[in-house]
Amino acid sequence: MTASDLASRVAEVLSVDQSEFRARAAREAEELKREVQAGTFDNPQGIVGLEYEFYGVDSETDALKRVPRRLLEFIGFEKELGLHNAEMQTTPQPLSSYGLAAQEAEVRARLDAALGETLSHGIRLVSDGIWTVPPVGETAGDYLTDSVVDNGVRIATNMSDAVRYHAMANVGDGIRMELDVPHVSLSGDTVMPESLITSIQPHYQVSHAADLPVYFRYALRVAGPLLALGVNSPFFPPDLYDADPETVLDECWMENRVGVFESFLNTGDEPKVRFPRDFDSVEDAIDDVVADHTVVPMLTEAGGRYDDRFVHFRHKHGSYWRWVRPVFDGPTRSAANARIEFRPLPGQPTVRDTVALQATYAGLLESLPRREHPVSALDWADARDNFYAAVEDGLGAEFTWMTKNGDETTDTDVVFDELLEYARDGLSLRGLSDAEIDQYLDPLATRVETGTTPARWKHERVREAVESGTPFAEAVWGMQAEYIDRQEETLIEGSFADWL
């Protein structure tokens, strides 16, 4: 698609009647509620799924590299925000020994095939949280902010041709587009800077849609500790910093993905990207999506999917950017489901680490509600504070927790002992053997035992290099090169524990 064609489509979208869009979404939401109440979205089979994002780098230099769209189509990956991004979506599987094994096998098989094909084009796909080395001959700032204006419409030069994202730069009450994280300066005219980050997003399907608020409440209570286990984004491209290396090293967050997403995709007084509130009912969850401000409304004709009956509601949901969010969809009536998507986690060093987090999340949501764990009584504000403490300090954060005995504690050992205990219990309830559970949980148990997350690993290497006299930019790039080299050896078969 040419820039002019894209600009024309953006202009067309911007002319949509917002009141008509809101009316359609509201009508569809009422129909969705009726279907939920009728049991259409119930499914006694626990299901898990995964979205897995990557970025491309030059296989020789490790610098960021654009991935040709035709190559993405050939390897069966989806385009994401930036031209350097690629996304894999797994086939939903039952939460069982066979289902989790199928998830892992699918990721390995598809990724192994994709790596072979992209390497033949001089590109390596990297599983990570934030890229730090810009394309050869470009600064990160220029790459992220370059844009053109075509017939009055601003188009980001290095962004995929997703009309909705380009339209966000051209609405009156659009995106703030100012990065707000410690010691980094970046502002832009488009949402392209959000393409700094890559993530994994595990999904857990609830058996009965009406019970979603109970599971959602637990998902919010484990969000902080679970994120602390997965942090992997302590550094930005060096040219974006506005402070000296010592200050950056002393004060950088362990998970900057959260700051990037909240900075560039929030609007107005009520932020769209945020830690969500609890829901009293499944109808409240649906109403919250309907009430959310849609930056770029679109009028769409229903297609052949079952959930196209709710096509405008689904469009609203597409920009309902909560860190944990309910999802209602399904290509057919029999496949309609209600699930909880967990969005804070960055990409991980290896496939095994990715599946470990997916299995832990699913195990927790399987066990905690069934055992009626007292952490559901933890005050929402404490759960929110736990989340942002994990963003800043990872495993070094202080968390407030309710133990299985109903006592409040800030003892980190107790928090993570219980987190892994109940994840183990949930997987056992789904029929996994002790050996299988060990296989999934051991990578995260090692992080707890050593106090070392991928973010801490990166931070230690950069600090050691700077203290030995290496310029900060070279230290970050050297760390990134080592990360990619180690990942090349372990991405498909090993785990981050092999790096320690």
Coordinates of C-alpha atoms in Angstrom, one line a residue:
M1 CA 0.0 0.0 0.0
T2 CA 1.4 3.4 -1.0
A3 CA 1.5 6.3 1.5
S4 CA -1.2 8.1 -0.5
D5 CA -3.5 5.0 -0.4
L6 CA -2.9 4.7 3.4
A7 CA -3.5 8.5 3.8
S8 CA -6.8 8.1 2.0
R9 CA -7.9 5.2 4.2
V10 CA -6.9 7.2 7.3
A11 CA -9.0 10.2 6.1
E12 CA -11.9 7.9 5.5
V13 CA -11.7 6.4 9.0
L14 CA -11.5 9.9 10.6
S15 CA -14.8 10.9 9.0
V16 CA -16.7 8.1 10.8
D17 CA -19.8 9.2 12.7
Q18 CA -18.8 8.6 16.3
S19 CA -22.3 8.7 17.7
E20 CA -23.4 5.9 15.3
F21 CA -20.3 3.8 16.2
R22 CA -21.1 4.2 19.9
A23 CA -24.8 3.3 19.4
R24 CA -23.9 0.2 17.5
A25 CA -21.3 -0.9 20.1
A26 CA -23.9 -0.4 22.9
R27 CA -26.5 -2.5 21.1
E28 CA -24.1 -5.3 20.4
A29 CA -23.0 -5.2 24.1
E30 CA -26.6 -5.8 25.2
E31 CA -26.8 -8.8 22.8
L32 CA -23.5 -10.0 24.1
K33 CA -24.8 -9.9 27.7
R34 CA -27.8 -11.9 26.7
E35 CA -25.6 -14.5 25.1
V36 CA -23.4 -14.7 28.1
Q37 CA -26.4 -15.1 30.4
A38 CA -27.7 -17.9 28.1
G39 CA -24.4 -19.8 28.6
T40 CA -23.1 -19.4 25.1
F41 CA -19.7 -18.3 26.4
D42 CA -19.4 -21.2 28.9
N43 CA -16.9 -24.0 28.2
P44 CA -16.1 -26.6 30.8
Q45 CA -12.8 -27.3 29.1
G46 CA -10.1 -25.0 30.5
I47 CA -8.2 -23.5 27.5
V48 CA -4.9 -21.6 27.2
G49 CA -3.4 -19.6 24.4
L50 CA -0.5 -17.3 23.7
E51 CA 0.5 -14.2 21.7
Y52 CA 4.2 -14.0 21.2
E53 CA 6.0 -10.9 19.7
F54 CA 9.5 -10.7 18.2
Y55 CA 11.6 -8.1 16.6
G56 CA 14.0 -8.5 13.7
V57 CA 17.8 -7.8 13.8
D58 CA 20.5 -7.9 11.2
S59 CA 22.0 -11.4 11.6
E60 CA 25.6 -9.9 11.2
T61 CA 25.4 -6.7 13.2
D62 CA 22.5 -7.3 15.7
A63 CA 21.1 -3.9 14.6
L64 CA 17.4 -3.6 14.3
K65 CA 16.1 -4.6 10.8
R66 CA 12.8 -4.2 9.0
V67 CA 11.1 -7.5 8.2
P68 CA 9.6 -7.6 4.7
R69 CA 5.8 -8.1 4.8
R70 CA 5.9 -10.9 2.3
L71 CA 8.4 -12.7 4.4
L72 CA 6.1 -12.5 7.4
E73 CA 3.2 -13.9 5.4
F74 CA 5.5 -16.7 4.1
I75 CA 6.4 -17.8 7.7
G76 CA 2.9 -17.5 9.0
F77 CA 3.5 -14.6 11.4
E78 CA 1.4 -11.6 11.8
K79 CA 2.5 -8.0 11.3
E80 CA 2.7 -5.8 14.4
L81 CA 3.1 -2.1 14.9
G82 CA 6.6 -1.5 13.6
L83 CA 8.1 -2.8 10.3
H84 CA 10.7 -4.7 12.5
N85 CA 8.0 -6.6 14.4
A86 CA 6.5 -10.0 14.0
E87 CA 3.9 -11.8 16.0
M88 CA 3.0 -15.5 16.5
Q89 CA -0.4 -16.6 17.8
T90 CA -0.7 -20.2 19.1
T91 CA -3.6 -22.5 18.6
P92 CA -5.7 -22.5 21.8
Q93 CA -5.3 -25.8 23.6
P94 CA -6.8 -27.5 26.7
L95 CA -5.0 -26.8 30.0
S96 CA -3.6 -30.3 30.4
S97 CA -0.4 -32.2 30.1
Y98 CA -1.0 -32.7 26.4
G99 CA -2.3 -29.1 25.8
L100 CA 0.7 -27.4 27.4
A101 CA 3.0 -29.7 25.5
A102 CA 1.2 -28.8 22.3
Q103 CA 1.6 -25.1 23.0
E104 CA 5.3 -25.5 23.5
A105 CA 5.8 -27.8 20.5
E106 CA 3.8 -25.4 18.3
V107 CA 5.9 -22.4 19.3
R108 CA 9.2 -24.4 18.8
A109 CA 8.2 -25.8 15.5
R110 CA 6.9 -22.6 14.0
L111 CA 9.8 -20.5 15.4
D112 CA 12.4 -23.0 14.3
A113 CA 11.0 -22.9 10.7
A114 CA 10.7 -19.1 10.8
L115 CA 14.3 -18.7 12.0
G116 CA 15.6 -20.7 9.2
E117 CA 13.7 -18.7 6.6
T118 CA 14.5 -15.2 8.0
L119 CA 18.2 -16.1 8.4
S120 CA 18.3 -16.8 4.7
H121 CA 17.3 -13.1 4.3
G122 CA 19.9 -11.9 6.8
I123 CA 17.4 -11.4 9.6
R124 CA 17.3 -13.0 13.1
L125 CA 14.0 -12.9 15.1
V126 CA 14.7 -11.9 18.7
S127 CA 12.6 -12.6 21.8
D128 CA 13.1 -9.7 24.1
G129 CA 11.3 -6.8 25.9
I130 CA 12.9 -3.7 24.3
W131 CA 15.3 -3.4 21.5
T132 CA 18.4 -1.2 22.1
V133 CA 20.4 -1.1 18.8
P134 CA 18.8 1.0 16.0
P135 CA 19.1 0.1 12.3
V136 CA 22.5 0.7 10.8
G137 CA 23.0 4.4 9.9
E138 CA 20.0 5.6 11.9
T139 CA 19.4 6.8 15.5
A140 CA 16.7 5.3 17.5
G141 CA 15.1 8.7 17.9
D142 CA 14.9 9.3 14.1
Y143 CA 13.7 5.8 13.4
L144 CA 10.9 6.1 15.9
T145 CA 9.7 9.6 15.0
D146 CA 10.2 9.8 11.2
S147 CA 6.9 10.6 9.5
V148 CA 5.5 12.3 6.4
V149 CA 2.4 14.3 5.7
D150 CA 0.3 13.2 2.7
N151 CA -2.8 15.3 1.9
G152 CA -2.9 16.6 5.4
V153 CA -2.6 13.1 7.0
R154 CA 0.5 12.2 9.0
I155 CA 2.0 8.8 8.3
A156 CA 4.7 7.1 10.3
T157 CA 7.5 6.0 7.9
N158 CA 8.5 2.8 9.8
M159 CA 5.1 1.7 10.9
S160 CA 3.0 -1.1 9.5
D161 CA 0.0 -0.1 7.3
A162 CA -2.5 -0.6 10.1
V163 CA -5.0 2.3 9.5
R164 CA -6.1 2.5 13.1
Y165 CA -2.6 3.2 14.4
H166 CA -1.8 5.8 11.8
A167 CA -5.2 7.5 12.4
M168 CA -4.3 8.0 16.1
A169 CA -1.8 10.6 15.1
N170 CA -4.5 12.6 13.2
V171 CA -7.3 12.9 15.7
G172 CA -7.9 16.0 17.8
D173 CA -8.1 14.2 21.2
G174 CA -5.6 11.6 20.3
I175 CA -2.4 10.1 21.8
R176 CA -0.1 12.1 24.2
M177 CA 3.0 10.9 22.4
E178 CA 5.5 11.8 25.1
L179 CA 7.6 9.2 26.8
D180 CA 7.4 9.4 30.5
V181 CA 10.0 7.1 32.1
P182 CA 13.2 8.0 34.1
H183 CA 15.9 9.8 32.3
V184 CA 14.6 9.2 28.7
S185 CA 13.5 12.0 26.4
L186 CA 11.4 11.2 23.3
S187 CA 8.3 12.8 21.8
G188 CA 6.7 12.0 18.5
D189 CA 3.9 12.8 16.2
T190 CA 2.7 9.2 15.9
V191 CA 2.4 6.1 18.1
M192 CA 5.5 4.5 16.4
P193 CA 7.6 4.8 19.6
E194 CA 5.4 2.1 21.1
S195 CA 7.2 -0.3 18.7
L196 CA 10.2 -0.2 21.1
I197 CA 8.5 -3.0 23.1
T198 CA 7.7 -6.6 22.5
S199 CA 5.7 -8.9 24.7
I200 CA 4.1 -12.3 25.4
Q201 CA 0.4 -12.4 26.3
P202 CA -0.9 -15.6 27.8
H203 CA -4.7 -16.2 27.8
Y204 CA -6.7 -18.2 30.3
Q205 CA -10.3 -19.2 29.4
V206 CA -12.8 -19.5 32.3
S207 CA -15.2 -22.4 32.3
H208 CA -18.3 -20.3 33.2
A209 CA -18.4 -16.7 31.9
A210 CA -20.4 -15.5 34.9
D211 CA -17.4 -16.4 37.2
L212 CA -15.0 -14.2 35.2
P213 CA -15.0 -11.5 37.9
V214 CA -13.7 -14.0 40.5
Y215 CA -10.9 -15.1 38.3
F216 CA -10.2 -11.5 37.2
R217 CA -9.8 -10.5 40.9
Y218 CA -7.2 -13.1 41.4
A219 CA -5.4 -12.2 38.2
L220 CA -5.0 -8.7 39.5
R221 CA -3.6 -9.9 42.8
V222 CA -0.9 -12.0 41.2
A223 CA -0.1 -9.5 38.5
G224 CA 2.7 -7.7 40.4
P225 CA 4.6 -10.9 41.6
L226 CA 4.2 -12.6 38.2
L227 CA 5.5 -9.6 36.4
A228 CA 8.5 -9.4 38.8
L229 CA 9.4 -12.9 37.7
G230 CA 9.4 -11.9 34.0
V231 CA 11.0 -8.5 33.9
N232 CA 13.3 -8.1 30.9
S233 CA 13.4 -4.4 29.9
P234 CA 15.8 -2.3 31.9
F235 CA 17.4 -0.3 29.0
F236 CA 16.5 1.9 26.1
P237 CA 18.6 2.6 23.0
P238 CA 21.4 4.8 24.4
D239 CA 20.8 7.8 22.3
L240 CA 17.4 8.3 24.0
Y241 CA 18.9 9.0 27.5
D242 CA 19.3 12.5 28.9
A243 CA 21.2 11.6 32.1
D244 CA 24.7 10.3 32.9
P245 CA 25.3 6.6 33.0
E246 CA 25.6 6.4 36.8
T247 CA 22.2 7.9 37.3
V248 CA 20.6 5.7 34.6
L249 CA 22.1 2.6 36.2
D250 CA 21.0 3.6 39.7
E251 CA 17.5 4.6 38.8
C252 CA 16.4 2.7 35.8
W253 CA 13.3 0.5 36.0
M254 CA 13.5 -3.2 35.5
E255 CA 10.4 -3.3 33.2
N256 CA 10.3 -0.2 31.0
R257 CA 7.7 -1.8 28.7
V258 CA 5.0 -0.6 31.0
G259 CA 6.2 3.0 31.0
V260 CA 6.4 3.0 27.2
F261 CA 2.9 1.7 26.7
E262 CA 1.3 4.0 29.3
S263 CA 3.2 7.0 27.9
F264 CA 2.3 6.7 24.2
L265 CA -1.1 5.2 24.2
N266 CA -2.9 7.1 27.0
T267 CA -5.4 9.9 26.3
G268 CA -7.1 12.6 28.3
D269 CA -7.7 12.6 32.0
E270 CA -8.7 8.9 32.1
P271 CA -5.8 6.8 31.0
K272 CA -6.6 3.9 28.7
V273 CA -3.5 1.9 29.6
R274 CA -3.7 1.2 33.3
F275 CA -4.1 -1.3 36.0
P276 CA -7.8 -2.1 35.9
R277 CA -10.4 -2.2 38.6
D278 CA -12.2 -5.3 39.9
F279 CA -15.5 -6.2 38.4
D280 CA -18.6 -7.0 40.4
S281 CA -20.2 -9.0 37.5
V282 CA -19.5 -10.1 34.0
E283 CA -22.0 -7.5 32.8
D284 CA -19.8 -4.8 34.5
A285 CA -16.8 -6.1 32.5
I286 CA -18.8 -5.7 29.3
D287 CA -20.0 -2.3 30.3
D288 CA -16.5 -1.1 31.1
V289 CA -15.4 -2.0 27.5
V290 CA -18.3 -0.1 26.1
A291 CA -17.7 3.0 28.3
D292 CA -14.0 3.1 27.3
H293 CA -13.1 6.0 25.0
T294 CA -12.4 4.8 21.4
V295 CA -9.7 6.9 19.8
V296 CA -10.4 5.8 16.3
P297 CA -14.0 4.5 15.8
M298 CA -14.7 2.5 12.7
L299 CA -18.0 1.3 11.2
T300 CA -17.6 -2.3 10.0
E301 CA -19.8 -4.7 8.2
A302 CA -20.2 -8.1 9.9
G303 CA -18.4 -11.0 8.4
G304 CA -18.9 -14.7 8.7
R305 CA -17.6 -15.3 12.3
Y306 CA -20.0 -15.8 15.1
D307 CA -18.5 -12.9 17.1
D308 CA -19.0 -10.5 14.1
R309 CA -22.4 -10.1 15.7
F310 CA -20.4 -7.9 18.1
V311 CA -18.0 -6.4 15.6
H312 CA -18.1 -2.8 16.9
F313 CA -17.8 -4.0 20.5
R314 CA -14.8 -6.0 19.4
H315 CA -13.3 -2.9 17.8
K316 CA -13.7 -1.0 21.1
H317 CA -12.1 -3.9 22.9
G318 CA -9.1 -3.7 20.5
S319 CA -8.1 -0.4 22.1
Y320 CA -9.2 -1.3 25.6
W321 CA -5.6 -1.4 26.8
R322 CA -5.7 -2.6 30.4
W323 CA -2.8 -4.6 31.7
V324 CA -5.2 -7.4 32.5
R325 CA -8.4 -7.5 30.4
P326 CA -11.4 -9.7 29.8
V327 CA -12.0 -11.0 26.3
F328 CA -15.2 -12.2 24.8
D329 CA -15.0 -13.8 21.3
G330 CA -15.1 -16.9 19.2
P331 CA -15.2 -17.7 15.5
T332 CA -18.2 -20.0 15.9
R333 CA -21.0 -20.2 18.5
S334 CA -19.6 -23.5 19.9
A335 CA -16.1 -21.9 20.3
A336 CA -17.4 -18.7 21.9
N337 CA -15.4 -18.1 25.2
A338 CA -14.7 -15.7 28.0
R339 CA -11.1 -15.4 28.9
I340 CA -8.6 -13.3 30.8
E341 CA -5.6 -11.9 28.8
F342 CA -2.5 -11.1 30.8
R343 CA -0.6 -8.3 29.1
P344 CA 2.3 -7.0 31.2
L345 CA 4.9 -9.6 30.4
P346 CA 7.9 -8.8 28.1
G347 CA 9.3 -11.3 25.6
Q348 CA 11.6 -13.8 27.3
P349 CA 15.0 -15.2 26.5
T350 CA 13.8 -18.6 25.5
V351 CA 10.7 -20.5 24.5
R352 CA 10.9 -22.6 27.7
D353 CA 10.8 -19.4 29.8
T354 CA 7.8 -18.1 27.9
V355 CA 5.9 -21.3 28.4
A356 CA 6.9 -21.3 32.1
L357 CA 5.2 -18.0 32.6
Q358 CA 2.1 -19.2 30.6
A359 CA 1.9 -22.3 32.7
T360 CA 2.4 -20.4 35.9
Y361 CA -0.4 -17.9 35.0
A362 CA -2.8 -20.7 34.1
G363 CA -1.9 -22.8 37.1
L364 CA -2.5 -19.9 39.5
L365 CA -5.9 -19.1 38.0
E366 CA -6.8 -22.8 38.1
S367 CA -5.9 -23.1 41.8
L368 CA -6.5 -19.8 43.6
P369 CA -10.2 -19.5 43.0
R370 CA -10.9 -23.2 43.6
R371 CA -8.9 -23.1 46.9
E372 CA -10.5 -19.8 47.8
H373 CA -7.1 -18.3 48.6
P374 CA -7.4 -15.3 50.9
V375 CA -5.3 -13.1 48.6
S376 CA -8.6 -12.2 46.9
A377 CA -9.3 -10.0 50.0
L378 CA -6.1 -8.0 49.3
D379 CA -7.1 -4.4 48.8
W380 CA -7.1 -3.3 45.2
A381 CA -4.8 -0.4 45.9
D382 CA -2.2 -2.9 47.3
A383 CA -2.5 -5.0 44.2
R384 CA -1.9 -1.9 42.0
D385 CA 1.0 -0.8 44.1
N386 CA 2.5 -4.3 43.8
F387 CA 2.3 -4.1 40.1
Y388 CA 4.1 -0.8 39.8
A389 CA 6.7 -1.9 42.4
A390 CA 7.5 -4.8 40.1
V391 CA 7.9 -2.5 37.2
E392 CA 10.5 -0.5 39.1
D393 CA 12.4 -3.1 41.0
G394 CA 11.5 -6.6 39.7
L395 CA 12.2 -9.3 42.3
G396 CA 13.8 -6.7 44.5
A397 CA 10.4 -5.0 45.1
E398 CA 8.4 -5.1 48.3
F399 CA 5.0 -6.7 47.9
T400 CA 2.0 -6.8 50.1
W401 CA 0.3 -10.2 50.2
M402 CA -2.3 -12.2 52.0
T403 CA -1.1 -15.7 52.9
K404 CA -3.0 -18.9 52.7
N405 CA -3.6 -18.5 56.4
G406 CA -5.2 -15.1 55.9
D407 CA -2.3 -13.1 57.3
E408 CA -0.9 -10.0 55.6
T409 CA 2.8 -10.1 54.9
T410 CA 5.5 -8.3 53.0
D411 CA 8.0 -11.2 53.3
T412 CA 9.1 -11.8 49.7
D413 CA 10.1 -15.4 50.4
V414 CA 6.5 -16.2 51.4
V415 CA 5.0 -14.4 48.4
F416 CA 7.0 -16.4 45.9
D417 CA 6.8 -19.6 47.8
E418 CA 3.0 -19.4 47.7
L419 CA 3.0 -18.2 44.1
L420 CA 4.8 -21.3 42.9
E421 CA 3.0 -23.6 45.3
Y422 CA -0.4 -22.6 44.0
A423 CA 0.8 -22.6 40.4
R424 CA 2.0 -26.2 41.0
D425 CA -1.4 -27.1 42.6
G426 CA -3.3 -25.7 39.7
L427 CA -1.3 -27.7 37.2
S428 CA -1.7 -30.8 39.3
L429 CA -5.5 -30.3 39.3
R430 CA -5.3 -30.4 35.5
G431 CA -3.6 -33.7 35.6
L432 CA 0.1 -32.9 35.2
S433 CA 2.6 -35.1 36.9
D434 CA 5.2 -33.8 39.4
A435 CA 7.9 -34.2 36.8
E436 CA 5.9 -32.3 34.2
I437 CA 5.2 -29.5 36.7
D438 CA 8.9 -29.3 37.5
Q439 CA 9.7 -28.9 33.9
Y440 CA 7.4 -25.9 33.6
L441 CA 8.1 -24.2 36.9
D442 CA 11.8 -24.8 37.4
P443 CA 12.9 -21.9 35.2
L444 CA 11.0 -19.4 37.4
A445 CA 12.0 -21.2 40.6
T446 CA 15.6 -20.7 39.5
R447 CA 15.0 -16.9 39.1
V448 CA 13.6 -16.8 42.6
E449 CA 16.5 -18.8 44.1
T450 CA 19.2 -16.8 42.4
G451 CA 17.4 -13.4 42.6
T452 CA 18.3 -13.0 38.9
T453 CA 15.7 -12.1 36.2
P454 CA 16.6 -11.4 32.6
A455 CA 16.4 -7.7 33.5
R456 CA 18.9 -8.1 36.4
W457 CA 21.2 -10.1 34.1
K458 CA 21.2 -7.2 31.6
H459 CA 21.7 -4.6 34.3
E460 CA 24.6 -6.4 35.9
R461 CA 26.4 -6.7 32.5
V462 CA 26.0 -3.1 31.6
R463 CA 27.1 -1.9 35.1
E464 CA 30.2 -4.1 35.1
A465 CA 31.1 -2.8 31.6
V466 CA 30.7 0.8 32.6
E467 CA 32.6 0.4 35.8
S468 CA 35.5 -1.1 33.8
G469 CA 35.6 2.0 31.6
T470 CA 33.4 1.0 28.6
P471 CA 31.3 4.0 27.3
F472 CA 27.7 3.5 28.2
A473 CA 26.4 3.1 24.7
E474 CA 29.0 0.5 23.9
A475 CA 28.1 -1.3 27.2
V476 CA 24.4 -1.5 26.3
W477 CA 25.2 -2.7 22.7
G478 CA 27.7 -5.2 24.1
M479 CA 25.1 -6.5 26.5
Q480 CA 22.6 -6.8 23.6
A481 CA 25.0 -8.7 21.5
E482 CA 25.7 -11.2 24.3
Y483 CA 21.9 -11.5 24.9
I484 CA 21.4 -12.4 21.2
D485 CA 24.3 -14.7 21.1
R486 CA 23.2 -16.7 24.1
Q487 CA 19.6 -16.7 22.8
E488 CA 20.8 -18.2 19.5
E489 CA 22.1 -21.2 21.5
T490 CA 19.1 -21.6 23.8
L491 CA 16.0 -20.1 22.3
I492 CA 14.4 -23.3 21.1
E493 CA 15.8 -25.9 23.5
G494 CA 17.4 -24.3 26.5
S495 CA 16.3 -21.8 29.2
F496 CA 17.5 -18.6 30.8
A497 CA 18.8 -20.7 33.7
D498 CA 21.5 -22.0 31.3
W499 CA 22.8 -18.5 31.2
L500 CA 23.5 -18.2 34.9

